[in-house]
Every structure is written in structure tokens, then in C-alpha cells.
XYZ file of C-alpha atoms in Angstrom:
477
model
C 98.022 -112.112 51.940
C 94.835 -112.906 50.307
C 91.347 -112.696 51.503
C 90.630 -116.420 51.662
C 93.326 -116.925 54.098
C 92.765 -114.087 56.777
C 90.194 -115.649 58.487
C 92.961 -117.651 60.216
C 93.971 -114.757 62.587
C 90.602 -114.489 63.714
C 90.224 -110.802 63.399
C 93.195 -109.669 65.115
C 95.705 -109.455 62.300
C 97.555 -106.305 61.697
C 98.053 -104.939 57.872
C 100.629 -102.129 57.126
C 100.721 -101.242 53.556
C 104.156 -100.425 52.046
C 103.838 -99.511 48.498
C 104.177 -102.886 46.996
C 104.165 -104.815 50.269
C 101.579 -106.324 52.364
C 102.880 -107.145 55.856
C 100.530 -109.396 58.450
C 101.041 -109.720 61.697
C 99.478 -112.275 63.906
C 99.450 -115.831 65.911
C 97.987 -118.388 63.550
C 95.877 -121.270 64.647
C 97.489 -123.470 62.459
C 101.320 -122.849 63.727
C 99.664 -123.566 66.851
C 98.126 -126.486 66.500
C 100.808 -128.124 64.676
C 103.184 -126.914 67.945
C 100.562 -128.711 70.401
C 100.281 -132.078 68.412
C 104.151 -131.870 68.366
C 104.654 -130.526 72.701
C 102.378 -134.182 73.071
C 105.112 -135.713 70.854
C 107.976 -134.674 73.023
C 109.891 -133.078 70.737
C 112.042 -130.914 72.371
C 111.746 -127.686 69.707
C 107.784 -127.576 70.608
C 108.417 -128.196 74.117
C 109.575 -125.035 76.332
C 108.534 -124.354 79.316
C 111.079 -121.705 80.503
C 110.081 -119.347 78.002
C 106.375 -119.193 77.811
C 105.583 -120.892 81.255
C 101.951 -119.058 81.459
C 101.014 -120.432 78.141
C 102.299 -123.822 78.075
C 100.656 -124.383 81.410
C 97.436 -124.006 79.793
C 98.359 -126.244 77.008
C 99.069 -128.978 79.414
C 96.054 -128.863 81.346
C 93.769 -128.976 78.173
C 95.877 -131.046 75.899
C 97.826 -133.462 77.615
C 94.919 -136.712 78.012
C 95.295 -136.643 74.205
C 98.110 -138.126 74.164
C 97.403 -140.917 72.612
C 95.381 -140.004 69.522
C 96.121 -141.973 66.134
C 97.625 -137.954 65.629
C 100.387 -138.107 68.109
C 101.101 -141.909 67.322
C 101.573 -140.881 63.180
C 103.391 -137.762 64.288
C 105.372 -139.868 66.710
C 106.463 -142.501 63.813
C 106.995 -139.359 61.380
C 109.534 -138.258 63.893
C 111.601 -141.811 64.114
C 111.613 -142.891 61.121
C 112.111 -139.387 59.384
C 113.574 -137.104 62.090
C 110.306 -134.844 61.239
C 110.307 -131.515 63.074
C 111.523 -128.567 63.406
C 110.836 -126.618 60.090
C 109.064 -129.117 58.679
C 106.183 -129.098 61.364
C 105.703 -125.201 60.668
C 105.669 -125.715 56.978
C 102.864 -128.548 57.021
C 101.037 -126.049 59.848
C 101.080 -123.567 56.810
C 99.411 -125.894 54.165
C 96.620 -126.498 56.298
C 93.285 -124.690 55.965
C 90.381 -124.524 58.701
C 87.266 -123.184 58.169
C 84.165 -124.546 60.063
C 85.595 -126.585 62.445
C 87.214 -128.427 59.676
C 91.085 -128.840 59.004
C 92.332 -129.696 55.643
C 95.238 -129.338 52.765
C 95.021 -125.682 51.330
C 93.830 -126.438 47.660
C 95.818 -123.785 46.227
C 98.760 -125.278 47.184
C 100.971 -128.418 45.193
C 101.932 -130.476 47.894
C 105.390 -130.442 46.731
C 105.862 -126.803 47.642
C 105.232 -128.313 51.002
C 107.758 -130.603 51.846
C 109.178 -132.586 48.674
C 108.992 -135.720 50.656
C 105.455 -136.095 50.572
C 103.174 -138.020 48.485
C 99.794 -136.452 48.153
C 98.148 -140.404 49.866
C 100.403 -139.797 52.767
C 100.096 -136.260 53.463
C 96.242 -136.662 53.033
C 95.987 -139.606 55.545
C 98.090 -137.319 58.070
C 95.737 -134.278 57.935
C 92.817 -136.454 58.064
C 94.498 -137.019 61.464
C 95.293 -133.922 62.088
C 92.005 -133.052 61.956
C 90.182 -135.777 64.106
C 93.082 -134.281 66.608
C 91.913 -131.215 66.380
C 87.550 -131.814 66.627
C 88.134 -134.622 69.597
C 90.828 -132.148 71.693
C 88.078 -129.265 71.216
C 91.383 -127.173 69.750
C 89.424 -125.009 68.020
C 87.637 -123.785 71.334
C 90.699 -123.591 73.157
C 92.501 -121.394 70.574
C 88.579 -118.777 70.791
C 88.925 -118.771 74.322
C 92.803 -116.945 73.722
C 91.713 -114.867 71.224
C 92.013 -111.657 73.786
C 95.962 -112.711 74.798
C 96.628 -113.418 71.227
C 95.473 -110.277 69.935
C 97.720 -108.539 72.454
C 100.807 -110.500 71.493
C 100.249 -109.273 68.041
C 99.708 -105.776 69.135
C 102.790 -106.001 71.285
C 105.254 -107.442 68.070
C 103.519 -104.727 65.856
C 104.141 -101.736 68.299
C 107.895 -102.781 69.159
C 109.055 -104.495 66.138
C 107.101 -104.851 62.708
C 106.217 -101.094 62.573
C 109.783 -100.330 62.592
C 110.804 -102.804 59.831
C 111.429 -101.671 56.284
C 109.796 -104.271 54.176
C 110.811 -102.769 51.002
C 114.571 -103.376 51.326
C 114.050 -107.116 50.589
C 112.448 -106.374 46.924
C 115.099 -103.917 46.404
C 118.325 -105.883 47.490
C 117.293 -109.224 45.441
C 115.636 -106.871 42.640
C 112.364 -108.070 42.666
C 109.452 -105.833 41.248
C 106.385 -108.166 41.977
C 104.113 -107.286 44.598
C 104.997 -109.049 47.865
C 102.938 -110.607 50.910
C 104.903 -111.088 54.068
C 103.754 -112.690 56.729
C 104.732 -112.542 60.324
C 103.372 -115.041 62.615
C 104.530 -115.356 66.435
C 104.947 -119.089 67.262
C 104.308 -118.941 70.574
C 105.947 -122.600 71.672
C 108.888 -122.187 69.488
C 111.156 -120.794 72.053
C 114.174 -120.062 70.293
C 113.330 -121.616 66.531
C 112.630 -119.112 64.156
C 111.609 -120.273 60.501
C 111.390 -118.704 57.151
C 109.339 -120.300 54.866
C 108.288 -119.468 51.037
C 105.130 -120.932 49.249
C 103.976 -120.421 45.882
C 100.775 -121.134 44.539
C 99.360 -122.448 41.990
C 98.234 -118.715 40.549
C 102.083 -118.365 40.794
C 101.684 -115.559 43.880
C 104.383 -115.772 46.489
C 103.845 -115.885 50.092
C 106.996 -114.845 52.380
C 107.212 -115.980 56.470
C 108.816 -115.408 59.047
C 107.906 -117.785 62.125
C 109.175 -115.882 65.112
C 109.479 -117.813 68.670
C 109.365 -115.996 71.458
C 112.259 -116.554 74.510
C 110.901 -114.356 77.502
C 107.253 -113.215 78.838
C 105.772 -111.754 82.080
C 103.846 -113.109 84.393
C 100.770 -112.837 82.142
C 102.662 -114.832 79.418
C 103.127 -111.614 77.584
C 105.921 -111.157 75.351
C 109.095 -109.132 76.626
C 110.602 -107.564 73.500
C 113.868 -106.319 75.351
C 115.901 -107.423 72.722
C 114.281 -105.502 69.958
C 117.594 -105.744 67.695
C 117.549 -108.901 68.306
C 114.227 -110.087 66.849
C 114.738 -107.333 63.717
C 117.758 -109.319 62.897
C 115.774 -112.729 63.264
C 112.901 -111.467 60.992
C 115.716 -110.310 58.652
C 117.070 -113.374 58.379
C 113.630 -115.508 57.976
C 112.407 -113.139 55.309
C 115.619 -113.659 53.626
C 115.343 -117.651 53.385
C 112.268 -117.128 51.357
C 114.481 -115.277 48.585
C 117.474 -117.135 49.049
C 116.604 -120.645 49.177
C 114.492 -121.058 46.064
C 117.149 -119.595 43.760
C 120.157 -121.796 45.390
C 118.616 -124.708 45.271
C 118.544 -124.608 41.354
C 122.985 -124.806 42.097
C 122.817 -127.551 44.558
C 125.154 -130.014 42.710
C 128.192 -126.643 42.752
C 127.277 -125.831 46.098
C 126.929 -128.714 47.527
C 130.939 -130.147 48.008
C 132.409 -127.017 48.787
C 129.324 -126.566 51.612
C 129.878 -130.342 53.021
C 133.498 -129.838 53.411
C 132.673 -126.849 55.516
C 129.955 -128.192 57.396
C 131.783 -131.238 58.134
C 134.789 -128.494 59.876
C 132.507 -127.003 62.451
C 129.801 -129.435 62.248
C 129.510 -129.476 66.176
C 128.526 -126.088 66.351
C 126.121 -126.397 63.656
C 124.371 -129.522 65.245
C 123.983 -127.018 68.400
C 122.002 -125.098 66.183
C 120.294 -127.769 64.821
C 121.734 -127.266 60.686
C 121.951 -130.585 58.999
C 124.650 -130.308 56.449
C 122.289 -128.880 53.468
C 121.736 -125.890 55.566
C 125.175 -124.705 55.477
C 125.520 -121.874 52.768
C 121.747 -121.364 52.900
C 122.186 -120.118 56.733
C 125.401 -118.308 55.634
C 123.843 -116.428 52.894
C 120.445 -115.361 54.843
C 122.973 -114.418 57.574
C 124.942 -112.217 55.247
C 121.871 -110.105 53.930
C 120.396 -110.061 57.199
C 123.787 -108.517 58.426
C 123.636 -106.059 55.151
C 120.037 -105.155 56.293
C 120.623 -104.298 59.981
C 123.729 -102.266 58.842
C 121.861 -100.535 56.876
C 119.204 -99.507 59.418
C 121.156 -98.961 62.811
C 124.530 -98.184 63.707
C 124.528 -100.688 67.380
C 127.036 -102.826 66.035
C 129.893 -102.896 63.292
C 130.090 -104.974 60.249
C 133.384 -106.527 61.119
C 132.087 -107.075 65.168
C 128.729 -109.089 63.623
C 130.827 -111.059 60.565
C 133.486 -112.073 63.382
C 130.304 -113.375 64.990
C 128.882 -115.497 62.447
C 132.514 -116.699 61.328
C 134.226 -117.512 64.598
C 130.867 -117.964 66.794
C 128.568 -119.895 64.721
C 131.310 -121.672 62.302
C 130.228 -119.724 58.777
C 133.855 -119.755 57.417
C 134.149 -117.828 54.898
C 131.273 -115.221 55.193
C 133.450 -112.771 55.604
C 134.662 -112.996 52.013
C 131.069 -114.000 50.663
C 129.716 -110.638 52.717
C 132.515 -108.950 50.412
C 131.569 -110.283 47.326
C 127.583 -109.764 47.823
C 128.535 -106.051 48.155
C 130.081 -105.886 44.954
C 126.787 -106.921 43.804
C 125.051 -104.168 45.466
C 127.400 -101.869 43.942
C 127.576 -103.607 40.290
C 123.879 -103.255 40.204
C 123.619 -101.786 36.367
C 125.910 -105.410 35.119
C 123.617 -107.606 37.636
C 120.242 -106.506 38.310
C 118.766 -108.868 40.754
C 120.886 -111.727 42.989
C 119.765 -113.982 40.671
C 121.856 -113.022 38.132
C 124.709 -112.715 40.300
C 124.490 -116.059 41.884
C 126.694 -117.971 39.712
C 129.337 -115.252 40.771
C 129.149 -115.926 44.486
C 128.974 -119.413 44.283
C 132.332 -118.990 42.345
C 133.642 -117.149 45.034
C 132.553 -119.555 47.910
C 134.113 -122.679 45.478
C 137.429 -120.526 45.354
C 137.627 -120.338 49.513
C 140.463 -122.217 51.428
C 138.090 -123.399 54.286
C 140.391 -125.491 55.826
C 143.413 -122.794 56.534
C 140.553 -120.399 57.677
C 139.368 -122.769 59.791
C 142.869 -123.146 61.032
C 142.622 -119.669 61.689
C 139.283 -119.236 63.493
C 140.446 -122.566 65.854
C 144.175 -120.767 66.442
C 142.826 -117.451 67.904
C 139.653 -118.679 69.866
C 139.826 -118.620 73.399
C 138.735 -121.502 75.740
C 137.199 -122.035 79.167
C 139.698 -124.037 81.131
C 137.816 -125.086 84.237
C 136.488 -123.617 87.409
C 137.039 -123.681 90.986
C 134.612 -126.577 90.514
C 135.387 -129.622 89.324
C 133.131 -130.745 86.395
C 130.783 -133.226 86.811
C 131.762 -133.479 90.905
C 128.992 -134.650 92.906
C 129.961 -133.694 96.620
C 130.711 -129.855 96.174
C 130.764 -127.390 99.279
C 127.482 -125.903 98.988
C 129.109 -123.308 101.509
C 131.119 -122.168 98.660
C 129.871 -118.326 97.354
C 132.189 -117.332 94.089
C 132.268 -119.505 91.158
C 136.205 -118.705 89.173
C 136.169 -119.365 85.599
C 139.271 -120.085 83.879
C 140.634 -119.154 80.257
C 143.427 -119.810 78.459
C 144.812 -116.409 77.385
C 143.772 -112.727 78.008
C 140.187 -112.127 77.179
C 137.767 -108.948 76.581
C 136.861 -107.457 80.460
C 133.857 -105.977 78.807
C 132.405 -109.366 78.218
C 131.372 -112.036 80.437
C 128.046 -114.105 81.714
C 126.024 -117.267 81.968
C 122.699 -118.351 81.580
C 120.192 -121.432 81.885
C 120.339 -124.243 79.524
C 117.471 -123.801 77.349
C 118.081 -127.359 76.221
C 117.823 -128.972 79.908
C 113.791 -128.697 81.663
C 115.330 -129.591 84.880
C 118.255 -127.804 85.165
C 118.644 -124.972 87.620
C 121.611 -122.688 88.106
C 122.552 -120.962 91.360
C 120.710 -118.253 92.948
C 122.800 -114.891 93.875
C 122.977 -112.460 96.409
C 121.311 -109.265 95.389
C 124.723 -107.222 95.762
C 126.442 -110.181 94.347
C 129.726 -108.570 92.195
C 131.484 -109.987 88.844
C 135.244 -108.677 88.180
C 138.661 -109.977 86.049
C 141.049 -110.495 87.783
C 144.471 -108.222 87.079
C 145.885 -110.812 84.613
C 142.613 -110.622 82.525
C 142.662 -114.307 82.252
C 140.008 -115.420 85.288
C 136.488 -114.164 85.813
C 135.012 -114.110 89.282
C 131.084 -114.293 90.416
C 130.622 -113.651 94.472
C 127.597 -113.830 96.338
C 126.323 -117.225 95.006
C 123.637 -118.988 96.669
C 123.851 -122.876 97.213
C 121.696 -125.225 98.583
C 122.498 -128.792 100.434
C 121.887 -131.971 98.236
C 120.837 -130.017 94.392
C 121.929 -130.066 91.073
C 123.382 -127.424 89.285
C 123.730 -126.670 85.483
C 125.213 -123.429 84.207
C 126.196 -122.572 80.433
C 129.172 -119.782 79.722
C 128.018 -119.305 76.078
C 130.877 -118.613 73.508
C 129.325 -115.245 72.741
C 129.641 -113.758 76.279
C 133.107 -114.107 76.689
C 135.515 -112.714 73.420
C 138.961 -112.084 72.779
C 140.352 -108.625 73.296
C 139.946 -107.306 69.866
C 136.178 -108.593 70.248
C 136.651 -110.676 66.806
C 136.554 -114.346 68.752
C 134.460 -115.512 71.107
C 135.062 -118.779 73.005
C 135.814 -121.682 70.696
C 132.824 -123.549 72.084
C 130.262 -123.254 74.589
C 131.477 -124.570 78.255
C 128.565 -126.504 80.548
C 129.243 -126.220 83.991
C 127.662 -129.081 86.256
C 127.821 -130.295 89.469
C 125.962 -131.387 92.852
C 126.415 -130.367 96.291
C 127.088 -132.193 99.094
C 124.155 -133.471 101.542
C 123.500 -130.864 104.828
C 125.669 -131.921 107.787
């Protein structure tokens, strides 16, 4: 990262030096801000609570009589008319520049490399916004009076993650020689949503992100890296969109029918992941050399256990082929030199793939949740009742099982347990059983088996689809 742009972390940004790679570490005003204008907006990938419930506490109580600012109206109408968010939010965040008080459009930056869809009038007129938003809500203040908790957040992502990371094996697995900036920025209201964005300016340098969200703290809102493979895999992956993307969007037109008929097969898992249609090989690719990545830097789980993930859990048919023909590339490295050079080969390769009898496939051995002992959706359940059943439809994995909270429901509250509360299968391996649940009079429950926790024997499918569990019990008598 240049000079001109660290004065954005404030003096709390962390630079490791890796031959030709600068890594940054921080929690950027600008990601921030952006998140805030977009929590007021109510959209839902800006607005957890669960996750960061110290934080976003504090946002409320400063932010929320802004509501109404010609900022939140123009984001609002951004949102409607052009289903604005997500990605797109973090990406304008990261063409902004402050300095003095002052917000405005990076001038080293072509708009374009942006967001395509923007004019240079209308992106102009929405930072002017942006920053009236951010001089009448005092923002700048609030984010100086953090400065302490976001330095440790940084410190805590450097110690357990980024210092373990091996930067390098990006430039060496897509060939590039050119020095490389990567920057790694913890979005602290992105819950879940991770994004990995590429700009290049207009001296032709390359910036790489990775936009990390952050899905459990303590009671000081500090992250709660537990799942350190986890977030090494999610950096992996972000890093790898900013190689990936540019060079496949130069084959749209070949990738594109192959990637809608796909898509268009498994569409309802994508949408729970919130991929439109373009996303589709892009996500399968970045998922592939992410895989290659962690394989090559930890032994925790086997290639064929994380591509039966991404096939038969998140609906990328094929990658198990395309993961094949990306590592003849790595070992056909004399004939192709950089990815670029083999693209034209994988593409091939992805064109050739019968997606529809794989499909078949994935849909023929993927196990589904039947039902429970509760009815779905009943509204007058025993709340004297303490074991939940769960139901499949053929002999599943007894080393897998679990639930969780909705992260896509505020409200919704599962059922408390005993603290010797016991899970077990039962003999015929076909019905798992949770004692020692809790339930109170008159409340709504809401209680998500994701397909990941529960897999066929072999550990190659997981559940065919996520299975919602929801019900109310009956008023005290």
C-alpha cells in the first residue's frame, strides 16, 4: 500500500514484509462508514447484531437519529432500484478518500474500476452525500474515540491469522512477478460477508483485498478467532478474486452459457449465499485455488472431503473436474507459465462438463431431513417436551450432527439446554436425538440443521438442503 493511503488506519496498521509483498492489516474508516450509512438503510448484510452485539450497540446509540439524511434516502433508492449492496457498498467504501474531515473520490482511481455502473455525475453527487453524512453524524469523532478497540482487533487478526499466512503463494500459483500490496481490512458489521476486491490505478499499481467479517466476539466486542482455518480459507479465497476475476472477465461471452445452465441447477443454494448468476464460475474458481492453497499449508482436511463440500454442499458442479484440470496447470508449468495462459484450457474443460447428469448425481446421493417430533410450523407445541428427534431419510455419518441460530432471522431464538443435556443416533443411524431441552410457555422457536453438519457415511454429501425448524409453544396452563 502506498503512503498516501495509510493515513486511513489511523496509526494502527500492521506491515509484514514478504519479499515482494506488502501485507496491511487494519479496520478502515471508510469500510466502516459505508457499513453504518448502509445498518441505517436496513440492509440486512450491514445489519448484525448477533455477531458483534458490543459494537453495533454503539452504532445505534450514535447513529441511528440520522436516519433520515439525503445519504440514507440516495442509498435507500440505490438499493430499490439497483439492488445496491453487498460488494458493491465495500467497493465504493474503497474509492473514497478522507483527509481533514473531508470525504471524497480517490483521484487516482477511474471510476470505472469502481463499479462499471457508475457515471462519474452520479457517483460524485453520492459522495458529496456521503460526505455531508459523515461531517453532520460527527463519524469521524466516533470512529477517534474507537481507535484503542480497533487497534486491538487488528492486533488480534495479525497475531492469530495474517502472521501465519503465506502471501507469496498467490504470485507464485497465477505467475505473477510484480510487486504486490495486499490488504486486509476487518469489516466489523459484515457478519458473515467476506469480499475480495481488486483496484488498479491509474499508475497501473494493483491493490489486492480481502474484506473479512467477523461472526463471534466477547463480551468486550473482541474478536474470537476459534475458527482460525476457517478465516485462512476465507482470506484465501478473497485474495484469490482479485486474480481471478479480472482475467475471466475478458471470456465472459464462453463462460457465460455453460455457467447459467449451472447456476440455474442449484440456483437455490446459491441465492442462500447471495451469488447472482454471474458469480457462478468466478466463486468456483476462487474456491478451487483457495482449496489448492489450504492443502498446501495444513493437512486438517482432505482434498476429496473439501471438493465434496463445495460440489454437493454449496452446488459448484463440476469443481471437482475443474480442481483436476487447474493441477495440471500447476504441474505443466514450463508449457503455461501463469493462469493466464492456461485459461482458455480450463474454460474448455468447464464447456466440456455434463452438468446436468452430475447434478443428477449430487441430488441422487444427498441425504434429507424428514421431519421432527415437531410438527413444522405448529403453533401449540408441549413446551413440556425435552428431546427434539430429527429424521433422515437413509443412514447418515454418526460423527456429524448440530444446529445453530439463524443468522438471517434478528428475532429468532432457539431453545435453551440443560447443561448435561446428551446428543446420540439412534441404532439404525437414521434419527438423531437432543435431550435436556429447555422450553418456555407462549415463545417462538427457530432452529437451522445446516446441510454441512449432518453428511452421508462416506462424508462426501451433506444434506441436500438446509432444514428450518419452527414452531411455538403452547400458552402456560
Amino acid at each position: 500500500m502506498k503512503k498516501n493511503f495509510l493515513f486511513l488506519v489511523l496509526g494502527f496498521t500492521v506491515q509484514l514484509a514478504f519479499a515482494q509483498t506488502v501485507v496491511v492489516t487494519n479496520v478502515d474508516e471508510r469500510v466502516e462508514l459505508m457499513s453504518v450509512i448502509y445498518r441505517l438503510v436496513g440492509a440486512q448484510e450491514y445489519s448484525y447484531d448477533v455477531y458483534n452485539p458490543v459494537y453495533t450497540k454503539k452504532i445505534d446509540e450514535c447513529f441511528a437519529r440520522y436516519k433520515d439524511l439525503d445519504a440514507i434516502k440516495y442509498s435507500t433508492h440505490l438499493r430499490k432500484i439497483y439492488g445496491f449492496g453487498y460488494s458493491s457498498v465495500v467497493r465504493v467504501a474503497l474509492g473514497l478518500h478522507i483527509k481533514n474531515g473531508k470525504v471524497s473520490l480517490r483521484n487516482d482511481l477511474d471510476i470505472r474500476e469502481i463499479d462499471a455502473r457508475w457515471n462519474k455525475d452520479s457517483l460524485s453527487k453520492y459522495v458529496k452525500l456521503i460526505d455531508k453524512f459523515y461531517r453532520q453524524s460527527k463519524f469521524g469523532a466516533f470512529f477517534q474515540s474507537n481507535v484503542k478497540y480497533y487497534q486491538q482487533v487488528a492486533d488480534i487478526f495479525r497475531n492469530s491469522i495474517t502472521d501465519s499466512m503465506d502471501f507469496k503463494w498467490f504470485g507464485n500459483f497465477f505467475g505473477r512477478k510484480d510487486k504486490e500490496n495486499f490488504n486486509l481490512i476487518i469489516a466489523l458489521q459484515n457478519g458473515p460477508n467476506n469480499y475480495g476486491p481488486r483496484f488498479k490505478n491509474k499508475k497501473n499499481e494493483e491493490e489486492f483485498y480481502s474484506v473479512i467479517g467477523i461472526t463471534k466476539t466477547d463480551s468486550l466486542g473482541l474478536p474470537n478467532y476459534t475458527s482460525i482455518v476457517g478465516n485462512v480459507y476465507l482470506i484465501a479465497h478473497e485474495f484469490s478474486h482479485s486474480y481471478w476475476n479480472p482475467l475471466l472477465n475478458k471470456y465472459r461471452q464462453q463462460i457465460e452459457p455453460q455457467s447459467s445452465r449451472c447456476y440455474n441447477l442449484v440456483k437455490d443454494k446459491m441465492k442462500e449465499e447471495h451469488y447472482g448468476q454471474e458469480s457462478f464460475f468466478h466463486e468456483m474458481v476462487a474456491n478451487i485455488s483457495a482449496i489448492m492453497y489450504f492443502l498446501d499449508h495444513s493437512e486438517e482436511f482432505s482434498k476429496n472431503y473439501l471438493l465434496c463440500s463445495y460440489k454437493n454442499a454449496m452446488g459448484y458442479i463440476g469443481i471437482d473436474y475443474l480442481f483436476d484440470a487447474v493441477d495440471r496447470y500447476r504441474q505443466q508449468r514450463q508449457t503455461y507459465p501463469t493462469i493466464k495462459d492456461y485459461l482458455p484450457e480450463l474454460i474448455r474443460e468447464f464447456n466440456s462438463l455434463d452438468v446436468d447428469k452430475l447434478h443428477k448425481e449430487i441430488e441422487d446421493n444427498s441425504p434429507e431431513i424428514l421431519g421432527t417430533n415437531i410438527k413444522n410450523g405448529d403453533q401449540n407445541v408441549d413446551y413440556t417436551l425435552d428431546s427434539i428427534i430429527v429424521y433422515f431419510d437413509r443412514v447418515m455419518s454418526t460423527g456429524n450432527y448440530g444446529w445453530s441460530i439463524d443468522p438471517n432471522c434478528k428475532t429468532c431464538i432457539r431453545p435453551k439446554t440443560l447443561s448435561n443435556h446428551k446428543v446420540y443416533w439412534r441404532e439404525d443411524k437414521k434419527s438423531w436425538i437432543m435431550t435436556g431441552i429447555i422450553l418456555e410457555p407462549d415463545t417462538e422457536y427457530n432452529i437451522l440443521y445446516p446441510n454441512t453438519f449432518f453428511r452421508s457415511p462416506n462424508l462426501c454429501y451433506p444434506l441436500k438442503k438446509h432444514y428450518r425448524l419452527t414452531f411455538k409453544t403452547r400458552k402456560k396452563q
